[in-house]
Short mmCIF file of C-alpha atoms in Angstrom, two decimals:
data_model
loop_
_atom_site.label_atom_id
_atom_site.label_comp_id
_atom_site.label_asym_id
_atom_site.label_seq_id
_atom_site.Cartn_x
_atom_site.Cartn_y
_atom_site.Cartn_z
CA MET A 1 0.00 0.00 0.00
CA LYS A 2 2.85 2.36 0.94
CA HIS A 3 4.56 1.67 -2.40
CA LEU A 4 1.31 2.45 -4.23
CA LEU A 5 0.96 5.81 -2.46
CA LEU A 6 4.54 6.70 -3.31
CA LYS A 7 3.94 5.90 -6.99
CA ILE A 8 0.74 8.00 -7.07
CA THR A 9 2.52 10.92 -5.39
CA ALA A 10 5.45 10.72 -7.81
CA LEU A 11 3.06 10.60 -10.78
CA PHE A 12 1.16 13.66 -9.46
CA LEU A 13 4.39 15.63 -9.00
CA LEU A 14 5.49 14.69 -12.52
CA VAL A 15 2.21 15.94 -14.04
CA VAL A 16 2.37 19.20 -12.08
CA SER A 17 5.98 19.70 -13.11
CA CYS A 18 5.18 19.15 -16.79
CA ASN A 19 2.19 21.50 -16.69
CA SER A 20 4.15 24.21 -14.92
CA ASN A 21 6.81 24.09 -17.62
CA ASP A 22 4.11 24.80 -20.19
CA LEU A 23 2.92 27.92 -18.39
CA GLU A 24 4.33 31.28 -19.46
CA PRO A 25 5.63 33.49 -16.66
CA ALA A 26 3.13 36.06 -15.43
CA PRO A 27 3.63 39.41 -17.15
CA LYS A 28 5.43 41.93 -15.02
CA ALA A 29 3.43 45.01 -14.14
CA MET A 30 4.45 48.08 -16.09
CA GLU A 31 6.69 50.32 -14.00
CA ILE A 32 6.31 54.06 -14.39
CA ASP A 33 8.91 56.58 -13.25
CA MET A 34 7.20 59.37 -11.30
CA SER A 35 10.32 60.66 -9.57
CA ASP A 36 10.37 63.96 -11.49
CA PHE A 37 6.69 64.79 -11.11
CA PHE A 38 5.68 67.96 -9.27
CA VAL A 39 2.58 70.09 -9.01
CA TYR A 40 3.52 73.23 -7.08
CA THR A 41 5.67 75.78 -8.91
CA ASP A 42 7.65 78.74 -7.62
CA THR A 43 5.67 81.66 -9.02
CA SER A 44 7.71 84.24 -7.11
CA THR A 45 10.65 83.93 -9.47
CA ASP A 46 11.76 86.42 -12.11
CA ILE A 47 9.94 84.27 -14.68
CA MET A 48 6.63 85.71 -13.56
CA SER A 49 7.86 89.24 -12.85
CA LYS A 50 9.24 89.54 -16.37
CA ALA A 51 5.67 89.56 -17.65
CA THR A 52 4.85 92.96 -16.15
CA ASP A 53 8.12 94.83 -15.73
CA SER A 54 8.56 95.89 -19.35
CA LYS A 55 7.32 99.01 -21.10
CA ASP A 56 5.78 96.88 -23.83
CA LYS A 57 2.96 94.55 -22.84
CA ARG A 58 3.96 90.92 -22.55
CA ARG A 59 1.87 87.77 -22.41
CA ASN A 60 0.85 86.99 -18.86
CA CYS A 61 -0.81 83.61 -18.20
CA HIS A 62 -2.02 83.07 -14.65
CA THR A 63 -2.52 79.31 -14.88
CA MET A 64 0.32 78.15 -12.63
CA ILE A 65 -0.54 80.66 -9.90
CA ASN A 66 -4.14 79.48 -10.13
CA LEU A 67 -2.94 75.88 -9.77
CA ASN A 68 -0.98 76.70 -6.62
CA ARG A 69 -4.08 78.35 -5.15
CA LEU A 70 -6.29 75.36 -5.94
CA LEU A 71 -3.73 72.99 -4.40
CA ASP A 72 -3.80 75.04 -1.20
CA GLU A 73 -7.60 75.08 -1.11
CA ASN A 74 -8.14 71.41 -2.04
CA PRO A 75 -6.02 68.99 0.06
CA GLY A 76 -6.81 66.01 -2.17
CA LEU A 77 -5.96 67.71 -5.47
CA GLU A 78 -2.25 66.86 -5.42
CA LYS A 79 -2.98 63.15 -5.06
CA LYS A 80 -5.60 63.35 -7.81
CA MET A 81 -3.19 65.07 -10.19
CA TYR A 82 -0.56 62.45 -9.37
CA ALA A 83 -3.02 59.72 -10.40
CA ILE A 84 -3.83 61.56 -13.65
CA GLU A 85 -0.12 61.92 -14.39
CA TYR A 86 0.45 58.24 -13.66
CA GLN A 87 -2.30 57.28 -16.12
CA THR A 88 -0.82 59.67 -18.68
CA ARG A 89 2.67 58.19 -18.39
CA LYS A 90 1.31 54.66 -18.48
CA PHE A 91 -0.59 55.54 -21.67
CA ILE A 92 2.52 57.06 -23.26
CA ALA A 93 4.66 54.08 -22.21
CA SER A 94 2.16 51.70 -23.81
CA LYS A 95 2.91 53.38 -27.14
CA LYS A 96 6.60 52.52 -26.77
CA PRO A 97 8.39 49.12 -26.92
CA SER A 98 8.57 48.94 -23.11
CA GLY A 99 7.74 50.96 -20.04
CA THR A 100 10.10 53.27 -18.26
CA PRO A 101 11.74 51.81 -15.14
CA GLY A 102 11.05 53.46 -11.83
CA GLY A 103 8.66 53.70 -8.89
CA GLY A 104 4.91 53.37 -9.19
CA PRO A 105 2.21 55.51 -7.66
CA PHE A 106 2.46 56.59 -4.05
CA GLY A 107 5.58 54.57 -3.32
CA GLY A 108 4.57 51.23 -4.87
CA ASN A 109 5.63 49.78 -8.18
CA GLU A 110 2.51 47.81 -9.08
CA ASP A 111 0.12 48.97 -11.74
CA PRO A 112 -2.97 50.08 -9.78
CA ASP A 113 -5.21 49.27 -12.74
CA PRO A 114 -4.27 46.00 -14.48
CA GLU A 115 -6.93 46.55 -17.14
CA PRO A 116 -5.41 47.90 -20.35
CA SER A 117 -6.20 51.46 -21.36
CA VAL A 118 -8.20 51.68 -24.59
CA PRO A 119 -7.00 54.62 -26.69
CA TYR A 120 -9.28 56.75 -28.80
CA ASP A 121 -7.72 57.56 -32.18
CA GLY A 122 -10.62 59.26 -33.94
CA THR A 123 -11.62 62.91 -34.11
CA ILE A 124 -12.44 64.33 -30.69
CA ASN A 125 -15.47 66.62 -30.83
CA ILE A 126 -15.56 69.20 -28.06
CA PRO A 127 -18.69 71.31 -27.50
CA VAL A 128 -17.82 74.81 -26.29
CA VAL A 129 -20.02 76.84 -23.97
CA VAL A 130 -18.98 80.50 -24.14
CA ASN A 131 -19.88 82.35 -20.93
CA ILE A 132 -19.66 86.09 -21.61
CA ILE A 133 -19.72 88.67 -18.84
CA GLU A 134 -19.71 92.02 -20.63
CA ARG A 135 -20.07 95.62 -19.58
CA PHE A 136 -22.78 96.33 -22.15
CA PRO A 137 -24.89 94.10 -24.43
CA GLY A 138 -22.96 92.97 -27.50
CA GLU A 139 -19.52 94.02 -26.28
CA VAL A 140 -18.36 90.59 -27.47
CA SER A 141 -19.82 90.10 -30.96
CA ASP A 142 -20.98 86.85 -32.54
CA ILE A 143 -18.33 87.42 -35.19
CA GLN A 144 -15.69 87.49 -32.46
CA ILE A 145 -17.02 84.25 -30.99
CA ASP A 146 -17.10 82.47 -34.35
CA SER A 147 -13.59 83.68 -35.17
CA GLN A 148 -12.29 82.12 -31.94
CA ILE A 149 -13.88 78.75 -32.73
CA ASP A 150 -12.35 78.90 -36.23
CA ILE A 151 -8.91 79.68 -34.77
CA LEU A 152 -9.12 76.76 -32.36
CA ASN A 153 -10.01 74.42 -35.22
CA GLU A 154 -7.03 75.72 -37.19
CA ASP A 155 -4.58 75.29 -34.36
CA PHE A 156 -5.72 71.87 -33.15
CA ASN A 157 -5.84 70.45 -36.69
CA ASN A 158 -2.45 71.72 -37.86
CA ALA A 159 -4.03 74.25 -40.20
CA ASN A 160 -2.29 77.39 -38.96
CA PRO A 161 -0.77 78.83 -42.16
CA ASN A 162 2.35 79.95 -40.29
CA THR A 163 3.30 76.33 -39.58
CA SER A 164 4.85 76.13 -43.04
CA GLY A 165 7.64 78.33 -41.70
CA ALA A 166 8.69 75.88 -38.97
CA PRO A 167 12.49 75.54 -38.82
CA ASP A 168 14.04 72.32 -40.09
CA ASN A 169 14.91 71.07 -36.60
CA PHE A 170 11.25 71.19 -35.53
CA LYS A 171 9.17 70.69 -38.69
CA ASP A 172 8.96 66.90 -38.28
CA LEU A 173 7.57 67.32 -34.77
CA VAL A 174 4.46 69.32 -35.72
CA ALA A 175 1.31 67.53 -34.55
CA ASP A 176 -2.30 67.37 -35.67
CA TYR A 177 -4.39 67.03 -32.51
CA ASN A 178 -7.46 66.04 -34.55
CA ILE A 179 -9.78 67.93 -32.20
CA THR A 180 -12.86 69.73 -33.52
CA PHE A 181 -14.49 72.47 -31.48
CA HIS A 182 -18.03 73.64 -32.06
CA ARG A 183 -20.13 76.32 -30.46
CA ALA A 184 -22.66 74.57 -28.22
CA ASP A 185 -24.08 77.60 -26.41
CA VAL A 186 -23.42 81.25 -25.65
CA ILE A 187 -24.53 82.57 -22.26
CA ARG A 188 -24.37 86.32 -21.74
CA LYS A 189 -24.55 88.45 -18.66
CA VAL A 190 -24.14 92.21 -18.33
CA SER A 191 -22.15 93.42 -15.33
CA SER A 192 -20.67 96.76 -14.34
CA LYS A 193 -17.79 95.00 -12.60
CA ASN A 194 -14.51 96.29 -14.06
CA SER A 195 -12.27 93.40 -13.01
CA TRP A 196 -13.08 89.80 -12.10
CA GLY A 197 -9.64 88.79 -10.84
CA THR A 198 -8.30 85.24 -10.83
CA ARG A 199 -10.13 83.51 -7.99
CA ASP A 200 -12.90 82.11 -10.22
CA ALA A 201 -15.61 84.59 -9.21
CA MET A 202 -16.74 84.75 -12.84
CA LYS A 203 -17.57 81.03 -12.62
CA SER A 204 -20.13 81.43 -9.84
CA SER A 205 -23.65 82.87 -10.19
CA LYS A 206 -23.62 83.51 -6.43
CA LYS A 207 -20.70 85.91 -7.00
CA GLY A 208 -22.29 87.59 -10.01
CA GLY A 209 -20.76 85.30 -12.62
CA ILE A 210 -22.04 82.35 -14.67
CA ASP A 211 -22.05 78.76 -13.46
CA ALA A 212 -20.32 76.10 -15.56
CA THR A 213 -22.49 74.06 -17.93
CA ASP A 214 -21.96 70.28 -17.64
CA PRO A 215 -18.13 70.40 -17.59
CA ALA A 216 -17.91 66.62 -18.09
CA HIS A 217 -19.22 67.08 -21.64
CA ASN A 218 -18.48 70.74 -22.47
CA LEU A 219 -15.45 72.98 -22.50
CA ASN A 220 -16.53 76.10 -20.62
CA ILE A 221 -14.84 79.35 -21.63
CA TRP A 222 -15.46 82.47 -19.56
CA VAL A 223 -14.85 85.76 -21.38
CA CYS A 224 -14.58 88.80 -19.13
CA GLU A 225 -12.30 91.57 -17.90
CA ILE A 226 -9.74 89.78 -15.75
CA GLY A 227 -7.55 92.72 -14.74
CA GLY A 228 -3.90 92.94 -13.74
CA GLY A 229 -2.66 92.69 -17.32
CA ILE A 230 -3.58 88.99 -17.36
CA LEU A 231 -4.59 87.58 -20.75
CA GLY A 232 -6.08 84.37 -19.44
CA TYR A 233 -5.78 81.33 -17.20
CA ALA A 234 -6.93 77.72 -17.18
CA GLN A 235 -7.63 74.84 -14.83
CA PHE A 236 -5.64 71.64 -15.20
CA PRO A 237 -7.37 68.25 -15.27
CA GLY A 238 -8.28 67.16 -11.77
CA GLY A 239 -9.47 70.47 -10.35
CA PRO A 240 -13.00 71.14 -9.04
CA ALA A 241 -15.68 70.37 -11.64
CA LYS A 242 -17.59 73.59 -10.96
CA THR A 243 -14.60 75.69 -12.08
CA ASP A 244 -13.31 73.45 -14.89
CA GLY A 245 -12.49 75.39 -18.05
CA VAL A 246 -10.55 78.47 -19.16
CA VAL A 247 -10.87 82.23 -18.70
CA ILE A 248 -9.96 84.69 -21.47
CA GLY A 249 -9.80 88.48 -21.29
CA ILE A 250 -12.30 90.20 -23.59
CA ASP A 251 -9.54 91.93 -25.58
CA TYR A 252 -7.80 88.61 -26.29
CA PHE A 253 -10.76 86.46 -27.29
CA GLY A 254 -11.05 85.74 -31.01
CA GLU A 255 -9.95 88.15 -33.72
CA THR A 256 -9.30 91.54 -32.13
CA ASP A 257 -6.49 94.08 -32.34
CA GLY A 258 -2.88 94.08 -31.21
CA ASP A 259 -0.11 91.57 -30.73
CA TYR A 260 -2.44 89.22 -28.84
CA GLY A 261 -5.45 89.71 -31.09
CA ASP A 262 -5.24 86.52 -33.16
CA GLY A 263 -7.03 84.27 -30.69
CA ARG A 264 -3.98 82.29 -29.56
CA THR A 265 -4.54 83.02 -25.87
CA ALA A 266 -7.43 80.55 -26.00
CA THR A 267 -5.23 78.00 -27.78
CA HIS A 268 -2.57 78.39 -25.09
CA GLU A 269 -5.03 78.10 -22.20
CA ILE A 270 -6.85 75.12 -23.71
CA GLY A 271 -3.41 73.51 -23.97
CA HIS A 272 -3.29 73.70 -20.15
CA TRP A 273 -6.85 72.32 -19.97
CA LEU A 274 -5.48 69.41 -22.03
CA ASN A 275 -2.74 68.83 -19.43
CA LEU A 276 0.16 70.70 -21.05
CA ARG A 277 2.65 72.67 -18.99
CA HIS A 278 4.43 75.75 -20.26
CA ILE A 279 7.12 74.89 -22.78
CA TRP A 280 9.92 75.75 -20.32
CA GLY A 281 8.42 73.65 -17.50
CA ASP A 282 7.97 76.63 -15.15
CA GLY A 283 11.44 76.31 -13.70
CA GLY A 284 15.14 76.27 -14.55
CA CYS A 285 17.12 73.94 -16.80
CA SER A 286 16.56 70.99 -14.44
CA VAL A 287 12.77 71.27 -14.69
CA ASP A 288 10.84 69.74 -17.60
CA ASP A 289 7.35 70.05 -19.09
CA PHE A 290 6.96 66.23 -19.09
CA VAL A 291 7.13 66.05 -22.90
CA ASP A 292 10.02 64.21 -24.56
CA ASP A 293 10.21 66.13 -27.84
CA THR A 294 10.17 69.70 -26.49
CA PRO A 295 13.57 71.19 -25.70
CA VAL A 296 14.51 72.15 -22.14
CA SER A 297 14.57 75.86 -21.40
CA ASP A 298 14.77 78.07 -18.34
CA GLY A 299 12.06 80.62 -19.08
CA PRO A 300 9.53 82.00 -21.55
CA ASN A 301 10.22 83.85 -24.79
CA TYR A 302 8.46 87.09 -25.69
CA ARG A 303 7.58 89.12 -28.81
CA CYS A 304 8.83 87.33 -31.98
CA PRO A 305 12.38 86.26 -31.18
CA GLY A 306 14.84 84.77 -33.60
CA GLU A 307 16.67 81.56 -32.81
CA THR A 308 17.15 81.44 -29.04
CA THR A 309 19.37 79.00 -27.16
CA ASN A 310 18.95 78.16 -23.47
CA CYS A 311 20.06 75.19 -21.39
CA GLY A 312 22.24 74.03 -24.28
CA THR A 313 19.33 73.58 -26.72
CA ILE A 314 17.46 75.74 -29.22
CA ASP A 315 14.15 76.97 -27.81
CA MET A 316 10.90 76.00 -29.51
CA THR A 317 9.69 79.60 -29.38
CA MET A 318 6.88 78.96 -31.87
CA ASN A 319 5.15 76.45 -29.59
CA TYR A 320 1.68 77.45 -28.44
CA MET A 321 2.78 76.93 -24.84
CA ASP A 322 5.43 79.68 -24.94
CA TYR A 323 4.73 83.42 -24.40
CA VAL A 324 5.47 84.92 -27.84
CA TYR A 325 3.12 87.13 -29.88
CA ASP A 326 0.09 85.39 -31.38
CA LYS A 327 1.42 85.56 -34.94
CA CYS A 328 4.64 83.80 -33.92
CA MET A 329 3.16 80.73 -32.21
CA TYR A 330 1.95 78.01 -34.54
CA MET A 331 2.64 74.45 -33.38
CA PHE A 332 2.11 71.68 -30.89
CA THR A 333 4.45 68.67 -30.93
CA ILE A 334 3.75 64.98 -31.39
CA GLY A 335 4.71 64.44 -27.75
CA GLN A 336 2.31 67.11 -26.55
CA ASN A 337 -0.47 65.53 -28.60
CA LEU A 338 0.24 62.10 -27.11
CA ARG A 339 0.17 63.57 -23.61
CA SER A 340 -3.21 65.20 -24.23
CA ARG A 341 -4.62 62.12 -25.99
CA ALA A 342 -4.16 60.15 -22.78
CA LEU A 343 -7.02 62.20 -21.30
CA PHE A 344 -9.45 60.70 -23.82
CA ALA A 345 -8.44 57.05 -23.39
CA SER A 346 -10.93 54.72 -21.72
CA ASP A 347 -9.33 55.38 -18.32
CA GLY A 348 -8.48 59.04 -19.02
CA TYR A 349 -9.73 62.03 -17.06
CA ARG A 350 -11.71 63.49 -20.00
CA SER A 351 -12.97 60.19 -21.44
CA SER A 352 -16.55 61.48 -21.01
CA PHE A 353 -15.99 63.65 -24.11
CA VAL A 354 -15.70 60.52 -26.22
CA ASN A 355 -18.98 58.76 -26.93
CA ALA A 356 -17.66 55.28 -27.74
CA TYR A 357 -14.43 53.35 -28.11
#
């Protein structure tokens, strides 16, 4: 009997051994390097002061200062933005032969979501609700509104005519975002208020402004007098839903006059809404904008500069996320497009804008 049991045991071990040899090793979870990620930026540096200390008016975007404020007011926002960045990097890594080595989210190295992300490669249609707070009826004309929508469709479909002048070292990096914007609604309100500031008062009916319209399915743009020489500001993915969208000064919305009258302030701010940082990363040469194909720089460029070199590389001054005049910015990069596309994947923060996968 004992010999029989030994034979049965040996046979069982042999079968298990053979079957285990046939099994492929379990796939290793994708590791994503998050060691360089940051949310707070030092807005007290000369980078910000340069925008107002010159005799000629320079582009002044308030987005990063707004982000710092929201982080202070919302204790969970930093963790939420970390998760969005992790999903973004995982999405980008999935487009490459292998992931990037490093630590995972919040100290671990396991993929928190083993389900694969489903990308969306078709045209993204974004309804735009234009919330206008004007000092008198018709201060912002329908022609001005339509011109802004047309400009956005040019810029996010690589149809800006100035793109043909891209220098040789950047021309192969120009991206077509394949995003179509259309005017969903225009909401107007007359107010005698001369300046709305940057604390989102224009986004609240209780404070005299206009509440956001279904921000999960609409891009809300508030057009009003901001004040302080600020052209506009945006909210990054992850912020409070009730304030999600971008704010544009009346004089910089659509086709108007001046160096910032070609509607590119909206393009720049919507770039932030699509999770893009400023081209120089809002820091020195050791700080990046989290995009592989944009050169490192230590600050913004203004006016229409010629070839500019900083941090040992030639600046991409014509990128929509720099601070140059409207007529001199005309491109997003392939890397920027990939970063923004992650938002519309099945597990992306703005996947609600896509009807089906």
